[in-house]
PDB file of C-alpha atoms in Angstrom:
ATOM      1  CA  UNK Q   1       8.658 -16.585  -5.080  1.00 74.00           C
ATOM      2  CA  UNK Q   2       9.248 -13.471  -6.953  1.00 76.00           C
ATOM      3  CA  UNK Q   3       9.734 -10.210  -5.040  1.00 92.00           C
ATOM      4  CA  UNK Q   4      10.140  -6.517  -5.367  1.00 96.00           C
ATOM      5  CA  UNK Q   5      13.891  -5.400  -3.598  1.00 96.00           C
ATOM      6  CA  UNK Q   6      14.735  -1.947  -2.730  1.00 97.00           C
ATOM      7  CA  UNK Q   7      17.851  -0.560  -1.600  1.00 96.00           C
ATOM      8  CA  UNK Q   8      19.060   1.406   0.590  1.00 97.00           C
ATOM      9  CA  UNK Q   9      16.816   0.115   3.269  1.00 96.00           C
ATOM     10  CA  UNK Q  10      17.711   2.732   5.148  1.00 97.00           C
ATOM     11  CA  UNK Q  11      19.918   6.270   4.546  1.00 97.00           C
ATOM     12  CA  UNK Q  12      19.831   9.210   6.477  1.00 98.00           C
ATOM     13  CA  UNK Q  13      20.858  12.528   4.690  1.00 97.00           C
ATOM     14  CA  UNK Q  14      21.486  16.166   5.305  1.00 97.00           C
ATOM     15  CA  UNK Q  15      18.614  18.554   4.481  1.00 97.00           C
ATOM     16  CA  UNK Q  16      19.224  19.676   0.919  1.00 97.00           C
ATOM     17  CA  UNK Q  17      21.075  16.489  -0.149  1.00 97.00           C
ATOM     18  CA  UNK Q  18      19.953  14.940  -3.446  1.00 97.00           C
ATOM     19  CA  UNK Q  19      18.617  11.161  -2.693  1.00 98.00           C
ATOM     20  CA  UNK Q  20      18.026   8.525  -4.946  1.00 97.00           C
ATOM     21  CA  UNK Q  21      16.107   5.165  -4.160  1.00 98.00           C
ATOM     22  CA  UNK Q  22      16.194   2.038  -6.126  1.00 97.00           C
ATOM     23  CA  UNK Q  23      13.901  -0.782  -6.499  1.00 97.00           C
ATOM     24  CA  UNK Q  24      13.920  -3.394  -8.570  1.00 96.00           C
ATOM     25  CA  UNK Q  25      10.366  -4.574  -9.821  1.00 96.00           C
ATOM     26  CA  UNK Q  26       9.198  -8.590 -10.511  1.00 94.00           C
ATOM     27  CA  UNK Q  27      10.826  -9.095 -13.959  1.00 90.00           C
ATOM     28  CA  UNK Q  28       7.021  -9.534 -15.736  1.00 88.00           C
ATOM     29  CA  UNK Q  29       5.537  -6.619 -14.315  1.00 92.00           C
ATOM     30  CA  UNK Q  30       4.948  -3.893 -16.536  1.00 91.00           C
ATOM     31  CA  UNK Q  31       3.413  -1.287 -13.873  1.00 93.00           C
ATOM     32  CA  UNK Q  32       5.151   0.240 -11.352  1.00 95.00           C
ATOM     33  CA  UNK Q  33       4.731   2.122  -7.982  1.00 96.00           C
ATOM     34  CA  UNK Q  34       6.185   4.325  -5.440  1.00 98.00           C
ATOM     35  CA  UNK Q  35       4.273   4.901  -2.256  1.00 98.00           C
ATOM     36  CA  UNK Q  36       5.069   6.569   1.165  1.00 97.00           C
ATOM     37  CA  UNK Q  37       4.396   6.282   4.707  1.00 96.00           C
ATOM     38  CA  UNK Q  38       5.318   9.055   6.913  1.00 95.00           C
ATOM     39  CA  UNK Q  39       5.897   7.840  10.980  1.00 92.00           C
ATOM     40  CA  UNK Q  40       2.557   7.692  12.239  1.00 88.00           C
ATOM     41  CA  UNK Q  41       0.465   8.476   8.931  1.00 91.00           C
ATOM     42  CA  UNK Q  42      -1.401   6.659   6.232  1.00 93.00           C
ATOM     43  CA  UNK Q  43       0.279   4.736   3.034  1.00 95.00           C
ATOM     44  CA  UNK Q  44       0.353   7.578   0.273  1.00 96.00           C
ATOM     45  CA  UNK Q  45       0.415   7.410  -3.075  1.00 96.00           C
ATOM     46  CA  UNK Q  46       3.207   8.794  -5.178  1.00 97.00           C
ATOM     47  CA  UNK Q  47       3.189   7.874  -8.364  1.00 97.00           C
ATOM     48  CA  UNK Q  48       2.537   4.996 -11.224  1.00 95.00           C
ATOM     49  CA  UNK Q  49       4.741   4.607 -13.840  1.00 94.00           C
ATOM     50  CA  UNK Q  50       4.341   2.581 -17.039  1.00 92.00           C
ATOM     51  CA  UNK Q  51       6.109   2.488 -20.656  1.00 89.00           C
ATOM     52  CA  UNK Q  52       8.781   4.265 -19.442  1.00 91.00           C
ATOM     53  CA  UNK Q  53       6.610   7.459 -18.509  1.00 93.00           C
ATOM     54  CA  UNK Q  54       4.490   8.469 -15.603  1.00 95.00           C
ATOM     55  CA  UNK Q  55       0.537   7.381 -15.943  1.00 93.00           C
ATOM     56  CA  UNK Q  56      -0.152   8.979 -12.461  1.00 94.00           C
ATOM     57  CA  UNK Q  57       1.213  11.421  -9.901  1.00 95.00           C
ATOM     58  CA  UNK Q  58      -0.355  12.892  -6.710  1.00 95.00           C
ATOM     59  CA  UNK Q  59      -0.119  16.249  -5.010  1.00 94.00           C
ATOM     60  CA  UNK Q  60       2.706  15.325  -3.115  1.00 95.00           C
ATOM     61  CA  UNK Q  61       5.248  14.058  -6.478  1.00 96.00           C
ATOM     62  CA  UNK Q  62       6.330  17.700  -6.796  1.00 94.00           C
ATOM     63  CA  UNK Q  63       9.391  19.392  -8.832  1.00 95.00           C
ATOM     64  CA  UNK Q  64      11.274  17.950  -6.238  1.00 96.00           C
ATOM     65  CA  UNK Q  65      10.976  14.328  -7.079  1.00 97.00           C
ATOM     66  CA  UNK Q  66      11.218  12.258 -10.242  1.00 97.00           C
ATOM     67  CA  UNK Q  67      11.477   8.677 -11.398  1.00 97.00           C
ATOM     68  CA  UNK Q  68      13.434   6.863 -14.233  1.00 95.00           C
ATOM     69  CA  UNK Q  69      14.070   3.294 -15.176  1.00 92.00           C
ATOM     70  CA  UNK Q  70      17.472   3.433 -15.981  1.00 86.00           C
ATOM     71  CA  UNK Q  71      18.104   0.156 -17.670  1.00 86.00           C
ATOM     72  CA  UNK Q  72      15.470  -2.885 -17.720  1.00 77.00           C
ATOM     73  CA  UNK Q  73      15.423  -3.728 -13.879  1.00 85.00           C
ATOM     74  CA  UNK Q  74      16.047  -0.820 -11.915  1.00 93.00           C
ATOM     75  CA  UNK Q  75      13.474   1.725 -10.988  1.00 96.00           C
ATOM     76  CA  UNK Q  76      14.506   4.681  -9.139  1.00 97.00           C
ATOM     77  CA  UNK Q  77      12.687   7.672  -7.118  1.00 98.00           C
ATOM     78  CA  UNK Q  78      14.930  10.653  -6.691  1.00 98.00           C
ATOM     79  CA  UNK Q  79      14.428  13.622  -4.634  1.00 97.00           C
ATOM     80  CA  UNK Q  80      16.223  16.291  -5.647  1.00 96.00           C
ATOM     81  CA  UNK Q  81      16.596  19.031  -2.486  1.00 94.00           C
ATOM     82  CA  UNK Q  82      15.188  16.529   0.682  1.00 97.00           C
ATOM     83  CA  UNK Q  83      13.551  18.761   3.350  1.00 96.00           C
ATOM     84  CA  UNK Q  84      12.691  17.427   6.800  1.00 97.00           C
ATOM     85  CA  UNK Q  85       9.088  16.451   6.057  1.00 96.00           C
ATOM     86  CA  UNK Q  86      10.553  13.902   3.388  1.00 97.00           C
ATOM     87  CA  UNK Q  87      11.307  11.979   5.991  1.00 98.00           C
ATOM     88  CA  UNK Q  88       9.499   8.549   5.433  1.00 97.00           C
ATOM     89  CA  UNK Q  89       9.289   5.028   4.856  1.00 97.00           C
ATOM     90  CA  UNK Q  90       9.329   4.629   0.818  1.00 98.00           C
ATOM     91  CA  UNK Q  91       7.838   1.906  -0.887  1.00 98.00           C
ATOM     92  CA  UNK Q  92       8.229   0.355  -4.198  1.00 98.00           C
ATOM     93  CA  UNK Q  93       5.782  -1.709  -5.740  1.00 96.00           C
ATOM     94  CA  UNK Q  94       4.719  -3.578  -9.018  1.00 95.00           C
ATOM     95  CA  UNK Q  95       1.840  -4.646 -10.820  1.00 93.00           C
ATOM     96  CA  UNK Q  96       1.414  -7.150 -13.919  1.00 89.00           C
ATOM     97  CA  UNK Q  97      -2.697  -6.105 -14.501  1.00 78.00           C
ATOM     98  CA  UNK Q  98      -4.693  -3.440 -16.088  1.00 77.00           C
ATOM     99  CA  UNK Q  99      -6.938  -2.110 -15.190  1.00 77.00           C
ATOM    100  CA  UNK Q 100      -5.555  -1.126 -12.227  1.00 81.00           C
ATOM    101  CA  UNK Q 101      -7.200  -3.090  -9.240  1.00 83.00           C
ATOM    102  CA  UNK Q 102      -5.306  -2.434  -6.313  1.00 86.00           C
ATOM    103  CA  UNK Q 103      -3.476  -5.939  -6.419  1.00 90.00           C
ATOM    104  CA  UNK Q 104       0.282  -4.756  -5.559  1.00 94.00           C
ATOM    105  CA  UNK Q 105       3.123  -6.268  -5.160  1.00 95.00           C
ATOM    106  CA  UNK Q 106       5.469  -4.473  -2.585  1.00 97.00           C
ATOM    107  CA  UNK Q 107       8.784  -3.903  -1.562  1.00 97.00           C
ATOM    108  CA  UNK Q 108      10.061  -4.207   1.576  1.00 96.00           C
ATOM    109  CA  UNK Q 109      10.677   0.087   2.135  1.00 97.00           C
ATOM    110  CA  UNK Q 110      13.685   2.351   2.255  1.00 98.00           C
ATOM    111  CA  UNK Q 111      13.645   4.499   5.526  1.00 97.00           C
ATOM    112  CA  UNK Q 112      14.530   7.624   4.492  1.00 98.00           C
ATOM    113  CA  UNK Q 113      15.535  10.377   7.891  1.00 98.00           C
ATOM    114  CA  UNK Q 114      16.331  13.551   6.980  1.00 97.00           C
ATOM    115  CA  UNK Q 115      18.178  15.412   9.338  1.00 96.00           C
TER     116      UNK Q 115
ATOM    117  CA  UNK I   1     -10.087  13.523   3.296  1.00 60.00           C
ATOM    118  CA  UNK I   2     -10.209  10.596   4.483  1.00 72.00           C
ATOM    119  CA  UNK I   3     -11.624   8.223   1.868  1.00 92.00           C
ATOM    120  CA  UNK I   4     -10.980   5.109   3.461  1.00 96.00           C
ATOM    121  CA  UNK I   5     -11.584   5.201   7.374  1.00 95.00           C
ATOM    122  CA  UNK I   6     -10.172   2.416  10.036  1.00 96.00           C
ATOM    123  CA  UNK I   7     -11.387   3.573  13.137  1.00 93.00           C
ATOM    124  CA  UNK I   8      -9.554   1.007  15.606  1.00 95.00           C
ATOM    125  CA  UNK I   9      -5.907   1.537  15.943  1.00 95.00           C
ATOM    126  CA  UNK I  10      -5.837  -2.227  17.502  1.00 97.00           C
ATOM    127  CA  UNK I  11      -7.528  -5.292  18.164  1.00 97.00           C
ATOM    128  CA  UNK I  12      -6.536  -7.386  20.325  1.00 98.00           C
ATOM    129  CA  UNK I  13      -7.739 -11.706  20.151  1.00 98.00           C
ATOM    130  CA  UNK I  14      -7.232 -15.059  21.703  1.00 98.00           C
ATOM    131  CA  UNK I  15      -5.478 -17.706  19.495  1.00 97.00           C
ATOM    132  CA  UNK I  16      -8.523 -19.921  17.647  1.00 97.00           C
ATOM    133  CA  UNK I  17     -11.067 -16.892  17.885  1.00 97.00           C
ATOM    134  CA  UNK I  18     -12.637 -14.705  15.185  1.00 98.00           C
ATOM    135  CA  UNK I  19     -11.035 -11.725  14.823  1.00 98.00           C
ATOM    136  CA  UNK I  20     -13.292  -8.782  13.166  1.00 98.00           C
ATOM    137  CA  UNK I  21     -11.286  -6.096  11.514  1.00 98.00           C
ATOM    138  CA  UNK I  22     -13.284  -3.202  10.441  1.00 98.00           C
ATOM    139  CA  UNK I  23     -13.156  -0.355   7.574  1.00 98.00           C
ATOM    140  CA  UNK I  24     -15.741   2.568   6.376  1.00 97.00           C
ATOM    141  CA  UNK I  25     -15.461   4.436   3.140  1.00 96.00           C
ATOM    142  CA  UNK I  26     -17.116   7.677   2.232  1.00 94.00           C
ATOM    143  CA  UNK I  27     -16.791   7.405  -1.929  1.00 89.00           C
ATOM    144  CA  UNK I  28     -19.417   5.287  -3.178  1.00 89.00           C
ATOM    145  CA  UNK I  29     -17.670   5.155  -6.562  1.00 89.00           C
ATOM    146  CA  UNK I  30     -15.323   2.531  -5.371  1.00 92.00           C
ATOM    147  CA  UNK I  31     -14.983  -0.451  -7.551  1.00 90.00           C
ATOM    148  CA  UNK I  32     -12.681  -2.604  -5.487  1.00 92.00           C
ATOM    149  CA  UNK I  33     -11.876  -2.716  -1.827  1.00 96.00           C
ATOM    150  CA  UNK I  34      -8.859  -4.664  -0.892  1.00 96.00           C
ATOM    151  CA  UNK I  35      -7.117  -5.569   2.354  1.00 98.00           C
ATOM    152  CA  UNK I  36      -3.345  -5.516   3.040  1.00 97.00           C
ATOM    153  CA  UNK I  37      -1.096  -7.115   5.974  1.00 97.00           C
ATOM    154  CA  UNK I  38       1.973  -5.689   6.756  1.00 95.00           C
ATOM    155  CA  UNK I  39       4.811  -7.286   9.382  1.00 95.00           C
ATOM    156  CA  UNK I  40       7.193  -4.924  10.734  1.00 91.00           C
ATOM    157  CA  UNK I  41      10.277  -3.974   8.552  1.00 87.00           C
ATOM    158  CA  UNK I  42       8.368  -5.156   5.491  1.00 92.00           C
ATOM    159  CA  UNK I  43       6.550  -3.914   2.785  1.00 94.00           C
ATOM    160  CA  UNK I  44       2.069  -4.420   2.449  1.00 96.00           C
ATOM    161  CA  UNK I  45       1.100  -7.645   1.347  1.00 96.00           C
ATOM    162  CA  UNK I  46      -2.337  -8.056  -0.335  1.00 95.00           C
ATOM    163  CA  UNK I  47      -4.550 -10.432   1.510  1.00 97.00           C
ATOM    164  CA  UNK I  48      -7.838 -10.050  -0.220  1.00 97.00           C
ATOM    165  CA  UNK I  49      -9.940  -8.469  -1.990  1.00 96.00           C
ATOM    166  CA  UNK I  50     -13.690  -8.116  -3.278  1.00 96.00           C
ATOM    167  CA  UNK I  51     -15.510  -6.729  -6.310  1.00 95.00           C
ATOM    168  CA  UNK I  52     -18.306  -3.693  -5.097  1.00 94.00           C
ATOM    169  CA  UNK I  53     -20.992  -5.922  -6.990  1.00 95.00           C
ATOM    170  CA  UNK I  54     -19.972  -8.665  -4.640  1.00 97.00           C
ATOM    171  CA  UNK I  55     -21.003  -9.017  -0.823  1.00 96.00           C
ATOM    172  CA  UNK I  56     -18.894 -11.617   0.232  1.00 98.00           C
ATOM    173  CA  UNK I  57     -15.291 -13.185  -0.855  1.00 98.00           C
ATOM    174  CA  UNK I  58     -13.458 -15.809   1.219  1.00 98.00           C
ATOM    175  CA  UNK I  59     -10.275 -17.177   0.850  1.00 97.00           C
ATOM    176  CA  UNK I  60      -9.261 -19.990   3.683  1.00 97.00           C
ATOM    177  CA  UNK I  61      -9.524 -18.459   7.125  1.00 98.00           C
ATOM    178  CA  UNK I  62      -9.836 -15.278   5.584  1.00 98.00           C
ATOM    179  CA  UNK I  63     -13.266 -13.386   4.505  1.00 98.00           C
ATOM    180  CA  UNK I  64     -14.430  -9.873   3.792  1.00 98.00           C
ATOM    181  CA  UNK I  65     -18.118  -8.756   3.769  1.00 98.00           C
ATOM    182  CA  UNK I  66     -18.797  -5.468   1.800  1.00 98.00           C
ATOM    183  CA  UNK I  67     -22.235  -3.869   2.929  1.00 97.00           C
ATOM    184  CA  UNK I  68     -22.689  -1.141   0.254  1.00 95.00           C
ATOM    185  CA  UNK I  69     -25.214   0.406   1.736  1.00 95.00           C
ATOM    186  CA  UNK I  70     -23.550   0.850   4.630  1.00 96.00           C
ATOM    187  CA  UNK I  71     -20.000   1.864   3.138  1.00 96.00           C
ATOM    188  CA  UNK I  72     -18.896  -0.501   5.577  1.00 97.00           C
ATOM    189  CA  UNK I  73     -16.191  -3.684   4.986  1.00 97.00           C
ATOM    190  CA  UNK I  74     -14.727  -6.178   7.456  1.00 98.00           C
ATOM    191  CA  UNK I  75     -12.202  -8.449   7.378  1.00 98.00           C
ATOM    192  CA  UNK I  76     -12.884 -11.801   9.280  1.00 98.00           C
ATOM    193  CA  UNK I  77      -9.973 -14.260  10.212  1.00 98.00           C
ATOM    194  CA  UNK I  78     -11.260 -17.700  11.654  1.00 97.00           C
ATOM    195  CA  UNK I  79      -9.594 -19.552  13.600  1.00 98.00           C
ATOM    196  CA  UNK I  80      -7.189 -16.593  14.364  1.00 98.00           C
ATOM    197  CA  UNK I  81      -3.005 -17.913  14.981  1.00 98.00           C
ATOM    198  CA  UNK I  82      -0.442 -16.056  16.477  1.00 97.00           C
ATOM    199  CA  UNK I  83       1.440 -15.619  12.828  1.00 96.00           C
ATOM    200  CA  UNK I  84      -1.532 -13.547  11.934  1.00 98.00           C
ATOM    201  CA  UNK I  85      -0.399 -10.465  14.251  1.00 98.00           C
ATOM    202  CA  UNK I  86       0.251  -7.986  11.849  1.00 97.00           C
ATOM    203  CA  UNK I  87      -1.140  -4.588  10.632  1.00 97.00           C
ATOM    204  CA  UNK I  88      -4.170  -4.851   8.682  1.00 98.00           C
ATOM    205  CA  UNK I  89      -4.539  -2.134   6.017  1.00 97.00           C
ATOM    206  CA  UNK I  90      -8.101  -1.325   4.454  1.00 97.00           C
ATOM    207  CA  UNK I  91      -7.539   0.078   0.302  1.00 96.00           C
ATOM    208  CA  UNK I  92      -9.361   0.929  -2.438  1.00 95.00           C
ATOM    209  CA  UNK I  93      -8.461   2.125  -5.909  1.00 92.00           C
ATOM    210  CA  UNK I  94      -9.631   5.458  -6.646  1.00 88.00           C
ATOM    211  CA  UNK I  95     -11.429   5.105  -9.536  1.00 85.00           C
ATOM    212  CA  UNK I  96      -9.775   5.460 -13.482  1.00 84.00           C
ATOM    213  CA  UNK I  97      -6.814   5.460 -11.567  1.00 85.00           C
ATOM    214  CA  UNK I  98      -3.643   4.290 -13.054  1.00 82.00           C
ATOM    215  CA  UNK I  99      -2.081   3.749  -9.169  1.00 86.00           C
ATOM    216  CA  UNK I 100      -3.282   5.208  -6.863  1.00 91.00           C
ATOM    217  CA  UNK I 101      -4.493   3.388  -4.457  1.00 94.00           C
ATOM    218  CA  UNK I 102      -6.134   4.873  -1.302  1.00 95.00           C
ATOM    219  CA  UNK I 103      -5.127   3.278   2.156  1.00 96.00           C
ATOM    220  CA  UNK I 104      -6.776   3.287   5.677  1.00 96.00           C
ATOM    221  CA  UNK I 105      -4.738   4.148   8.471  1.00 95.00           C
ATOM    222  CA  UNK I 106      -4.397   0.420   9.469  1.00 96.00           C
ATOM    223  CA  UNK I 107      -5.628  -1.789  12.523  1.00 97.00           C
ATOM    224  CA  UNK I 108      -2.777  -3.891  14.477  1.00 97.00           C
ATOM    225  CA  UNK I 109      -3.603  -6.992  15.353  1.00 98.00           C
ATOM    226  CA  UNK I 110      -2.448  -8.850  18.705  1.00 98.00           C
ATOM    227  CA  UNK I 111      -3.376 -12.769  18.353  1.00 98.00           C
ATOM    228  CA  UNK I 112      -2.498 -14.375  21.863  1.00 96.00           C
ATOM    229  CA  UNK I 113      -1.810 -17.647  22.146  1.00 93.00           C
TER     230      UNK I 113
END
């Protein structure tokens, strides 16, 4: 069965450090996802990404982050200057429908610690 | 805000029981309500979902009832088995969205056998 894969599944960095995490999406899915789950805390929304630009980003996507699809498999979440509270599980995820429905296909999470 | 609200932080249930998992929204604008399972050191899998026009969807063991009027879902799971023990996540896209997809703060299941 296909799957979403992300790697690192889990990197710890220095405050400040640049990080980037990569998922690779189900090859016929045409949306894609990056969510969040801090320790303790609800699954948050980051941002949607389709055509090769974002469709959709929430309060927390700030200047700080950004994502790219580099070639036609990889999908990748950067965070430029990671600061303590970035600390989280991050999860990728794809979608083949429109409209969006809520029916997500996700990775298995990169644990991000910042120290 | 919390959109999406799933008030138990765990259930616990006897193998071959019902088990009753429970979720309350505030936004009446929801089109879709879904529920996700997630096992530890992986990602959410969906489960279900149903249509707000609907009041009922079942899929094998595995029903949710929507009562609209009482923003209120639930997830049933009969007979319940062991492999079931997992998080249960409550979701619903917010709607026009292009992702984002709003999440309760889960239930953990215990099936015993």
């Amino acid at each position: 069965e296909p799957e979403v894969t992300q790697t690192p599944s889990h990197q710890v960095t220095q405050m400040g450090q640049e990080v980037i995490l990569r998922c690779v999406p189900i090859s016929n899915h045409l949306y894609f996802y990056w969510y969040r789950q801090i320790l303790g805390q609800k699954v948050e929304f980051l941002v949607s990404f389709y055509n090769n630009e974002i469709s959709e980003k929430s309060e927390i996507f700030d200047d700080q982050f950004s994502v790219e699809r580099p070639d036609g498999s990889n999908f990748t979440l950067k965070i430029r200057s990671t600061k303590l509270e970035d600390s989280a599980m991050y999860f990728c995820a794809s979608s083949s429908q429109t409209p969006f429905t809520g029916e997500l296909f996700f990775g298995e999470g990169s644990r991000l610690t910042v120290l | 805000d919390q959109q999406v609200k799933q008030n138990s932080p765990s259930l616990s249930v006897q193998e071959g029981r019902i088990s009753i998992l429970n979720c309350d929204y505030t936004n009446s604008m929801f089109d879709y309500f879904l529920w996700y399972k997630k096992y530890p050191a992986e990602g959410p899998t969906f489960l279900i979902s149903i249509s707000s026009i609907k009041d009922k969807n079942e899929d094998g063991r595995f029903t949710v009832f929507l009562n609209k009027s009482a923003k209120h879902l639930s997830l049933h799971i009969v007979p319940s088995q062991p492999g079931d023990s997992a998080v249960y996540f409550c979701a619903a896209p917010n709607r026009g969205s292009q992702g984002n997809l709003i999440f309760g703060k889960g239930t953990k299941l215990s099936v015993k056998p």
